[in-house]
mmCIF file of C-alpha atoms in Angstrom:
data_model
loop_
_atom_site.group_PDB
_atom_site.id
_atom_site.type_symbol
_atom_site.label_atom_id
_atom_site.label_comp_id
_atom_site.label_asym_id
_atom_site.label_seq_id
_atom_site.Cartn_x
_atom_site.Cartn_y
_atom_site.Cartn_z
ATOM 1 C CA MET R 161 -39.193 44.355 -45.253
ATOM 2 C CA HIS R 162 -39.785 46.573 -48.341
ATOM 3 C CA THR R 163 -38.809 49.524 -50.164
ATOM 4 C CA HIS R 164 -39.504 51.350 -52.441
ATOM 5 C CA ALA R 165 -37.167 52.971 -55.395
ATOM 6 C CA THR R 166 -39.592 56.341 -54.972
ATOM 7 C CA GLY R 167 -40.991 55.670 -51.654
ATOM 8 C CA PRO R 168 -40.390 55.486 -48.028
ATOM 9 C CA LEU R 169 -39.460 52.115 -46.517
ATOM 10 C CA LEU R 170 -41.256 50.036 -45.146
ATOM 11 C CA LEU R 171 -40.125 48.513 -41.771
ATOM 12 C CA ASP R 172 -42.149 45.105 -39.655
ATOM 13 C CA ARG R 173 -42.397 43.886 -36.113
ATOM 14 C CA ALA R 174 -39.645 41.307 -36.630
ATOM 15 C CA GLU R 175 -37.223 43.758 -39.097
ATOM 16 C CA ILE R 176 -37.572 46.460 -36.798
ATOM 17 C CA LEU R 177 -36.431 43.807 -33.549
ATOM 18 C CA ARG R 178 -34.070 42.504 -36.011
ATOM 19 C CA ARG R 179 -32.356 45.792 -36.485
ATOM 20 C CA LEU R 180 -33.494 47.490 -33.327
ATOM 21 C CA ASP R 181 -30.134 46.824 -30.202
ATOM 22 C CA HIS R 182 -30.500 47.296 -27.062
ATOM 23 C CA ALA R 183 -27.220 49.011 -26.000
ATOM 24 C CA ALA R 184 -28.007 51.840 -29.064
ATOM 25 C CA GLY R 185 -32.283 52.172 -27.198
ATOM 26 C CA ILE R 186 -31.065 52.713 -23.865
ATOM 27 C CA ALA R 187 -28.611 55.284 -25.187
ATOM 28 C CA ALA R 188 -30.702 57.538 -27.985
ATOM 29 C CA VAL R 189 -33.795 57.549 -25.141
ATOM 30 C CA ARG R 190 -31.663 58.675 -22.552
ATOM 31 C CA GLU R 191 -30.142 61.430 -25.515
ATOM 32 C CA SER R 192 -34.100 61.937 -25.821
ATOM 33 C CA LEU R 193 -34.671 62.679 -21.911
ATOM 34 C CA VAL R 194 -31.430 64.715 -21.836
ATOM 35 C CA ALA R 195 -32.463 66.992 -24.764
ATOM 36 C CA TYR R 196 -35.995 66.866 -23.639
ATOM 37 C CA SER R 197 -35.309 68.957 -20.540
ATOM 38 C CA ALA R 198 -32.576 71.549 -22.281
ATOM 39 C CA GLY R 199 -35.265 72.427 -24.166
ATOM 40 C CA ARG R 200 -33.800 70.804 -27.427
ATOM 41 C CA VAL R 201 -36.683 69.226 -28.766
ATOM 42 C CA GLN R 202 -39.665 70.551 -30.446
ATOM 43 C CA GLN R 203 -42.445 68.530 -28.814
ATOM 44 C CA PRO R 204 -46.620 69.523 -29.290
ATOM 45 C CA PRO R 205 -48.403 68.607 -26.376
ATOM 46 C CA VAL R 206 -50.209 64.665 -26.874
ATOM 47 C CA VAL R 207 -53.934 63.940 -28.584
ATOM 48 C CA HIS R 208 -54.640 61.692 -26.439
ATOM 49 C CA LEU R 209 -58.449 59.177 -26.992
ATOM 50 C CA GLY R 210 -60.794 56.682 -25.197
ATOM 51 C CA PHE R 211 -62.980 53.937 -25.429
ATOM 52 C CA SER R 212 -64.457 53.196 -21.883
ATOM 53 C CA ALA R 213 -66.624 50.561 -23.582
ATOM 54 C CA ALA R 214 -63.883 48.899 -25.311
ATOM 55 C CA ASN R 215 -60.839 49.187 -22.254
ATOM 56 C CA GLY R 216 -58.952 50.939 -24.489
ATOM 57 C CA ASP R 217 -57.250 54.566 -25.338
ATOM 58 C CA CYS R 218 -55.536 55.582 -28.367
ATOM 59 C CA HIS R 219 -52.175 58.701 -27.382
ATOM 60 C CA VAL R 220 -50.485 60.636 -30.764
ATOM 61 C CA LYS R 221 -47.492 61.812 -30.334
ATOM 62 C CA CYS R 222 -45.069 63.432 -32.538
ATOM 63 C CA ALA R 223 -41.873 65.497 -31.994
ATOM 64 C CA HIS R 224 -38.651 66.522 -33.264
ATOM 65 C CA VAL R 225 -35.440 66.369 -31.154
ATOM 66 C CA ALA R 226 -32.565 69.036 -32.660
ATOM 67 C CA GLY R 227 -29.970 67.740 -35.279
ATOM 68 C CA ALA R 228 -31.538 64.096 -35.736
ATOM 69 C CA PRO R 229 -32.251 63.500 -39.534
ATOM 70 C CA ALA R 230 -36.024 63.126 -39.398
ATOM 71 C CA PHE R 231 -39.194 63.419 -37.219
ATOM 72 C CA VAL R 232 -41.766 61.092 -35.811
ATOM 73 C CA VAL R 233 -45.312 60.740 -35.491
ATOM 74 C CA LYS R 234 -46.201 57.962 -33.014
ATOM 75 C CA ILE R 235 -49.597 56.539 -33.329
ATOM 76 C CA ALA R 236 -50.500 54.127 -29.961
ATOM 77 C CA THR R 237 -52.830 52.099 -29.025
ATOM 78 C CA GLY R 238 -53.985 50.361 -25.574
ATOM 79 C CA PHE R 239 -56.554 47.964 -25.440
ATOM 80 C CA TYR R 240 -56.360 46.247 -22.575
ATOM 81 C CA ASP R 241 -59.395 43.426 -23.004
ATOM 82 C CA ASN R 242 -56.803 42.352 -25.353
ATOM 83 C CA PRO R 243 -55.010 40.010 -24.377
ATOM 84 C CA ALA R 244 -58.455 37.196 -23.382
ATOM 85 C CA ARG R 245 -58.662 37.667 -27.133
ATOM 86 C CA GLY R 246 -55.968 36.262 -27.834
ATOM 87 C CA LEU R 247 -54.619 39.591 -28.761
ATOM 88 C CA ALA R 248 -51.350 42.086 -27.115
ATOM 89 C CA SER R 249 -52.799 44.667 -25.279
ATOM 90 C CA SER R 250 -50.752 47.750 -27.038
ATOM 91 C CA ASN R 251 -50.344 48.608 -31.083
ATOM 92 C CA GLY R 252 -49.356 51.228 -32.988
ATOM 93 C CA ILE R 253 -47.450 52.832 -36.017
ATOM 94 C CA MET R 254 -44.307 54.845 -36.067
ATOM 95 C CA VAL R 255 -43.906 57.030 -39.696
ATOM 96 C CA ALA R 256 -40.538 59.421 -40.235
ATOM 97 C CA LEU R 257 -39.711 62.320 -41.375
ATOM 98 C CA SER R 258 -37.606 64.432 -43.303
ATOM 99 C CA ALA R 259 -36.542 67.454 -41.549
ATOM 100 C CA VAL R 260 -35.160 69.285 -44.245
ATOM 101 C CA THR R 261 -37.794 68.081 -46.905
ATOM 102 C CA GLY R 262 -40.684 67.139 -45.533
ATOM 103 C CA GLU R 263 -41.079 63.620 -47.755
ATOM 104 C CA PRO R 264 -41.647 60.591 -45.999
ATOM 105 C CA VAL R 265 -38.612 58.579 -44.809
ATOM 106 C CA ALA R 266 -39.892 55.576 -43.666
ATOM 107 C CA LEU R 267 -43.242 53.731 -41.753
ATOM 108 C CA LEU R 268 -42.373 51.606 -39.197
ATOM 109 C CA PHE R 269 -45.334 49.450 -38.028
ATOM 110 C CA ASP R 270 -44.436 47.875 -35.068
ATOM 111 C CA GLN R 271 -47.192 46.886 -32.834
ATOM 112 C CA GLY R 272 -46.719 49.003 -30.795
ATOM 113 C CA VAL R 273 -42.699 46.827 -29.880
ATOM 114 C CA LEU R 274 -40.609 50.526 -29.736
ATOM 115 C CA THR R 275 -43.214 52.624 -27.265
ATOM 116 C CA ASP R 276 -43.410 49.777 -25.582
ATOM 117 C CA TRP R 277 -39.466 49.250 -25.329
ATOM 118 C CA ARG R 278 -38.905 53.320 -25.006
ATOM 119 C CA THR R 279 -41.100 53.557 -22.435
ATOM 120 C CA GLY R 280 -38.731 50.152 -20.391
ATOM 121 C CA TYR R 281 -35.783 51.803 -21.478
ATOM 122 C CA ALA R 282 -37.063 54.954 -20.307
ATOM 123 C CA GLY R 283 -38.163 53.271 -16.465
ATOM 124 C CA ALA R 284 -34.953 51.078 -16.555
ATOM 125 C CA LEU R 285 -33.001 54.671 -16.793
ATOM 126 C CA ALA R 286 -35.326 56.837 -14.442
ATOM 127 C CA THR R 287 -35.128 53.586 -11.995
ATOM 128 C CA ARG R 288 -30.852 53.100 -12.367
ATOM 129 C CA LEU R 289 -30.834 56.952 -11.761
ATOM 130 C CA CYS R 290 -32.974 57.025 -8.702
ATOM 131 C CA TRP R 291 -31.792 53.621 -6.871
ATOM 132 C CA PRO R 292 -31.580 53.847 -3.704
ATOM 133 C CA PRO R 293 -27.585 52.385 -2.027
ATOM 134 C CA GLY R 294 -27.562 49.340 -1.853
ATOM 135 C CA ALA R 295 -30.966 48.094 -2.652
ATOM 136 C CA THR R 296 -31.233 44.739 -4.153
ATOM 137 C CA ARG R 297 -35.313 43.959 -3.823
ATOM 138 C CA ARG R 298 -37.343 44.834 -6.343
ATOM 139 C CA GLY R 299 -41.499 44.894 -6.428
ATOM 140 C CA ILE R 300 -43.359 45.180 -9.888
ATOM 141 C CA VAL R 301 -46.508 46.021 -9.839
ATOM 142 C CA GLY R 302 -48.611 44.653 -13.046
ATOM 143 C CA THR R 303 -48.641 41.307 -14.728
ATOM 144 C CA GLY R 304 -48.495 42.514 -19.293
ATOM 145 C CA THR R 305 -46.304 43.523 -21.310
ATOM 146 C CA GLN R 306 -44.949 47.206 -19.864
ATOM 147 C CA ALA R 307 -44.307 44.315 -16.172
ATOM 148 C CA ARG R 308 -41.335 42.656 -18.589
ATOM 149 C CA MET R 309 -40.329 44.976 -19.841
ATOM 150 C CA GLN R 310 -38.696 46.476 -17.528
ATOM 151 C CA LEU R 311 -36.984 43.582 -16.212
ATOM 152 C CA ARG R 312 -35.363 42.335 -20.284
ATOM 153 C CA ALA R 313 -34.415 47.059 -19.835
ATOM 154 C CA LEU R 314 -33.527 47.505 -16.579
ATOM 155 C CA ARG R 315 -31.536 43.951 -16.892
ATOM 156 C CA ALA R 316 -30.015 45.346 -20.427
ATOM 157 C CA LEU R 317 -28.948 48.430 -18.227
ATOM 158 C CA ALA R 318 -27.599 46.523 -15.681
ATOM 159 C CA PRO R 319 -26.465 43.127 -16.668
ATOM 160 C CA GLY R 320 -24.280 42.310 -13.670
ATOM 161 C CA GLN R 321 -27.244 43.781 -10.488
ATOM 162 C CA PRO R 322 -28.060 41.303 -7.895
ATOM 163 C CA LEU R 323 -32.274 41.519 -7.517
ATOM 164 C CA SER R 324 -34.358 39.905 -6.391
ATOM 165 C CA VAL R 325 -37.915 40.488 -7.917
ATOM 166 C CA ALA R 326 -41.887 40.297 -6.215
ATOM 167 C CA VAL R 327 -44.415 40.127 -9.115
ATOM 168 C CA TRP R 328 -48.418 41.186 -8.113
ATOM 169 C CA GLY R 329 -50.735 41.282 -9.771
ATOM 170 C CA ARG R 330 -54.489 40.985 -9.330
ATOM 171 C CA SER R 331 -54.542 38.078 -11.419
ATOM 172 C CA PRO R 332 -51.492 35.434 -9.356
ATOM 173 C CA ALA R 333 -51.731 33.039 -12.086
ATOM 174 C CA LYS R 334 -51.183 35.977 -14.163
ATOM 175 C CA ALA R 335 -48.067 36.647 -12.074
ATOM 176 C CA GLN R 336 -46.593 33.620 -12.489
ATOM 177 C CA ARG R 337 -46.895 33.902 -15.351
ATOM 178 C CA CYS R 338 -44.896 37.086 -16.027
ATOM 179 C CA ALA R 339 -42.494 35.609 -13.488
ATOM 180 C CA ALA R 340 -42.206 32.088 -16.248
ATOM 181 C CA ASP R 341 -41.888 34.449 -18.439
ATOM 182 C CA VAL R 342 -39.084 36.505 -17.611
ATOM 183 C CA ALA R 343 -37.566 33.375 -16.111
ATOM 184 C CA ASP R 344 -34.454 32.942 -19.180
ATOM 185 C CA LEU R 345 -33.203 36.875 -17.212
ATOM 186 C CA GLY R 346 -31.388 35.195 -14.397
ATOM 187 C CA LEU R 347 -32.790 36.666 -11.826
ATOM 188 C CA ASP R 348 -34.560 35.405 -8.892
ATOM 189 C CA VAL R 349 -38.385 36.775 -9.996
ATOM 190 C CA SER R 350 -41.693 35.309 -7.711
ATOM 191 C CA PRO R 351 -45.217 36.121 -7.205
ATOM 192 C CA ALA R 352 -46.177 38.335 -4.378
ATOM 193 C CA ALA R 353 -48.788 37.689 -2.236
ATOM 194 C CA SER R 354 -50.347 40.638 -1.888
ATOM 195 C CA LEU R 355 -49.635 44.175 -2.738
ATOM 196 C CA ALA R 356 -48.590 45.286 0.075
ATOM 197 C CA GLY R 357 -46.456 42.360 1.135
ATOM 198 C CA LEU R 358 -44.853 43.403 -1.808
ATOM 199 C CA CYS R 359 -44.333 47.388 -1.172
ATOM 200 C CA ALA R 360 -43.034 45.611 2.662
ATOM 201 C CA THR R 361 -40.365 44.295 1.854
ATOM 202 C CA SER R 362 -39.683 46.013 -2.418
ATOM 203 C CA GLN R 363 -36.719 48.738 -1.869
ATOM 204 C CA VAL R 364 -37.224 50.287 -5.393
ATOM 205 C CA ILE R 365 -41.062 49.397 -6.853
ATOM 206 C CA VAL R 366 -42.328 49.640 -10.404
ATOM 207 C CA THR R 367 -45.850 50.171 -11.714
ATOM 208 C CA THR R 368 -47.211 49.475 -14.990
ATOM 209 C CA THR R 369 -51.599 48.953 -14.477
ATOM 210 C CA PRO R 370 -53.684 51.163 -16.416
ATOM 211 C CA ALA R 371 -55.026 51.829 -13.208
ATOM 212 C CA THR R 372 -57.877 54.245 -12.736
ATOM 213 C CA GLU R 373 -57.868 54.505 -9.042
ATOM 214 C CA PRO R 374 -55.030 53.842 -6.505
ATOM 215 C CA LEU R 375 -52.778 50.540 -5.919
ATOM 216 C CA ILE R 376 -50.625 51.898 -3.869
ATOM 217 C CA ARG R 377 -51.523 53.046 -0.340
ATOM 218 C CA SER R 378 -48.802 55.990 1.305
ATOM 219 C CA GLU R 379 -48.421 54.310 4.630
ATOM 220 C CA TRP R 380 -47.123 50.875 2.940
ATOM 221 C CA ILE R 381 -44.275 52.581 1.714
ATOM 222 C CA ALA R 382 -41.373 53.184 3.584
ATOM 223 C CA PRO R 383 -38.552 55.372 4.423
ATOM 224 C CA GLY R 384 -35.657 54.722 2.017
ATOM 225 C CA THR R 385 -38.180 53.531 -0.802
ATOM 226 C CA HIS R 386 -38.366 53.781 -4.523
ATOM 227 C CA ILE R 387 -41.308 54.049 -6.779
ATOM 228 C CA THR R 388 -41.424 54.523 -10.450
ATOM 229 C CA ALA R 389 -44.688 54.972 -12.059
ATOM 230 C CA VAL R 390 -45.224 53.739 -15.420
ATOM 231 C CA GLY R 391 -48.514 53.367 -16.069
ATOM 232 C CA ALA R 392 -49.945 56.620 -16.067
ATOM 233 C CA ASP R 393 -50.088 58.274 -19.430
ATOM 234 C CA SER R 394 -53.229 59.854 -19.690
ATOM 235 C CA PRO R 395 -56.069 61.284 -18.045
ATOM 236 C CA GLY R 396 -58.358 59.843 -15.519
ATOM 237 C CA LYS R 397 -55.390 56.913 -14.787
ATOM 238 C CA GLN R 398 -54.094 57.065 -11.295
ATOM 239 C CA GLU R 399 -51.346 54.540 -9.666
ATOM 240 C CA LEU R 400 -49.997 55.711 -6.425
ATOM 241 C CA GLU R 401 -52.368 57.462 -3.479
ATOM 242 C CA THR R 402 -52.525 60.793 -3.402
ATOM 243 C CA ALA R 403 -51.346 61.182 -0.185
ATOM 244 C CA LEU R 404 -47.832 59.266 -0.973
ATOM 245 C CA VAL R 405 -46.789 62.026 -3.693
ATOM 246 C CA ALA R 406 -47.514 64.945 -1.515
ATOM 247 C CA ARG R 407 -45.462 62.557 1.037
ATOM 248 C CA ALA R 408 -42.875 61.875 -1.058
ATOM 249 C CA ASP R 409 -39.205 63.731 -0.976
ATOM 250 C CA LEU R 410 -38.415 63.991 -3.862
ATOM 251 C CA LEU R 411 -40.026 63.751 -7.884
ATOM 252 C CA LEU R 412 -38.918 63.320 -10.866
ATOM 253 C CA ALA R 413 -41.305 62.766 -14.438
ATOM 254 C CA ASP R 414 -39.873 62.384 -17.551
ATOM 255 C CA SER R 415 -41.848 65.764 -18.438
ATOM 256 C CA ALA R 416 -42.966 68.005 -15.370
ATOM 257 C CA GLN R 417 -45.738 70.049 -17.830
ATOM 258 C CA GLN R 418 -46.988 66.715 -19.388
ATOM 259 C CA SER R 419 -46.831 64.524 -15.336
ATOM 260 C CA ILE R 420 -49.044 67.488 -13.839
ATOM 261 C CA ASP R 421 -51.458 67.253 -16.556
ATOM 262 C CA HIS R 422 -52.173 63.904 -16.968
ATOM 263 C CA GLY R 423 -49.361 62.005 -15.563
ATOM 264 C CA GLU R 424 -49.789 60.267 -12.355
ATOM 265 C CA PHE R 425 -48.475 63.611 -10.081
ATOM 266 C CA ALA R 426 -51.572 65.853 -11.828
ATOM 267 C CA HIS R 427 -54.108 64.170 -8.801
ATOM 268 C CA ALA R 428 -51.835 66.156 -6.436
ATOM 269 C CA ALA R 429 -51.036 68.757 -8.554
ATOM 270 C CA ALA R 430 -54.511 69.826 -8.315
ATOM 271 C CA ALA R 431 -55.964 68.913 -5.357
ATOM 272 C CA GLY R 432 -52.725 71.865 -4.383
ATOM 273 C CA LEU R 433 -50.673 69.421 -2.120
ATOM 274 C CA ILE R 434 -47.186 69.504 -4.275
ATOM 275 C CA ALA R 435 -46.652 72.617 -6.659
ATOM 276 C CA ALA R 436 -45.131 72.444 -9.987
ATOM 277 C CA GLU R 437 -41.602 73.337 -8.850
ATOM 278 C CA ARG R 438 -41.514 70.693 -6.863
ATOM 279 C CA ILE R 439 -41.413 67.946 -9.547
ATOM 280 C CA GLY R 440 -37.360 67.769 -11.182
ATOM 281 C CA GLU R 441 -37.584 66.128 -14.670
ATOM 282 C CA ILE R 442 -34.473 62.909 -15.501
ATOM 283 C CA GLY R 443 -33.206 64.374 -18.294
ATOM 284 C CA ALA R 444 -32.048 66.982 -16.456
ATOM 285 C CA ALA R 445 -30.278 64.274 -13.806
ATOM 286 C CA LEU R 446 -29.126 62.827 -16.734
ATOM 287 C CA GLY R 447 -27.394 65.759 -18.264
ATOM 288 C CA GLU R 448 -25.702 66.105 -14.118
ATOM 289 C CA GLY R 449 -25.089 62.434 -14.278
ATOM 290 C CA ALA R 450 -25.719 62.538 -10.875
ATOM 291 C CA LEU R 451 -28.813 62.469 -8.289
ATOM 292 C CA THR R 452 -28.277 63.292 -4.455
ATOM 293 C CA ARG R 453 -30.908 61.522 -2.123
ATOM 294 C CA ARG R 454 -30.422 61.634 0.665
ATOM 295 C CA PRO R 455 -30.996 58.410 3.852
ATOM 296 C CA GLY R 456 -34.526 57.422 3.801
ATOM 297 C CA ALA R 457 -35.610 59.881 1.377
ATOM 298 C CA VAL R 458 -38.561 58.472 -0.174
ATOM 299 C CA SER R 459 -38.769 59.268 -4.302
ATOM 300 C CA ILE R 460 -40.467 58.695 -7.677
ATOM 301 C CA ALA R 461 -40.483 58.096 -10.766
ATOM 302 C CA ASP R 462 -42.989 59.302 -13.269
ATOM 303 C CA LEU R 463 -43.256 58.681 -16.551
ATOM 304 C CA THR R 464 -46.267 59.486 -18.994
ATOM 305 C CA GLY R 465 -43.973 59.085 -22.000
ATOM 306 C CA LEU R 466 -42.209 61.462 -24.318
ATOM 307 C CA GLY R 467 -42.254 62.021 -28.186
ATOM 308 C CA ALA R 468 -38.706 62.878 -28.144
ATOM 309 C CA GLU R 469 -38.318 58.540 -27.334
ATOM 310 C CA ASP R 470 -40.608 57.355 -30.071
ATOM 311 C CA ALA R 471 -38.621 59.424 -32.746
ATOM 312 C CA ALA R 472 -35.108 58.427 -30.741
ATOM 313 C CA ILE R 473 -35.903 54.432 -30.817
ATOM 314 C CA ALA R 474 -37.159 55.140 -34.555
ATOM 315 C CA GLY R 475 -33.882 57.361 -35.109
ATOM 316 C CA ALA R 476 -31.944 54.272 -33.091
ATOM 317 C CA VAL R 477 -33.795 51.157 -35.751
ATOM 318 C CA LEU R 478 -33.394 53.241 -38.509
ATOM 319 C CA ALA R 479 -28.591 53.879 -38.268
ATOM 320 C CA ALA R 480 -28.891 49.957 -37.603
ATOM 321 C CA THR R 481 -27.935 47.860 -39.532
ATOM 322 C CA PRO R 482 -29.542 46.342 -42.627
#
């Protein structure tokens, strides 16, 4: 970390992680979701850049949560062939600027780790909100950074919850490695032999892949299952069969508008299978304090990512004691 008397605070990844407190981060992201659904956030549409030749994409998000001292502009990249090069798949930077003077307050060279954590926190909040009563078996689809983050964030949110976790990926070796990487959480985590098998044995499923073709079929999902879909955050991505979205009893999104523009629900909406009015928002349900789900209901929470979450987690880091 470097500071300049006349310039913005410069925070590197190590300093950001030193300042990041999970309880404060979860609380900040929760409040940002509630504020967004309550209309207390300025947040223009996401800017997307696609790099198909490099199997990559870039999102530019910005937001101000009413009352916050700063607004944030975030550039995040996902280049999904990077692990084969020995590089992280996600990267990026956040800039915080004063909401009073417009001056840059801080540059957060987080290399994407704040995006990773705020996505983990939002996914954990959505998953916990929609949790079927008595569920103890969870499936994670995908073996990358976000697969690990979703587990770590849920553990931070609900440390004592008994869970067994199955992990599936196209590469069994990567699924094995993912399971080993979260062994410190004290969970029963094991690789799943097949995706259909994971779906058959999981009461809660979290999907974390950059898939552009549906991975999960409707026929695999039993009544009473909850799915948190994290992967589809830009045009063309899709993890769930359209028929599954159409049949779900409960549809929630971080942003209903984003979800039918470029999220998991976009494909069903474009096909005329779901109406926009069917989609509730996670922040509204969190604001009310509870979610009513009838026995046997299939629920899906679609996370496209909010600039408000980026502003919130950057604010939590900047507010932390240096």
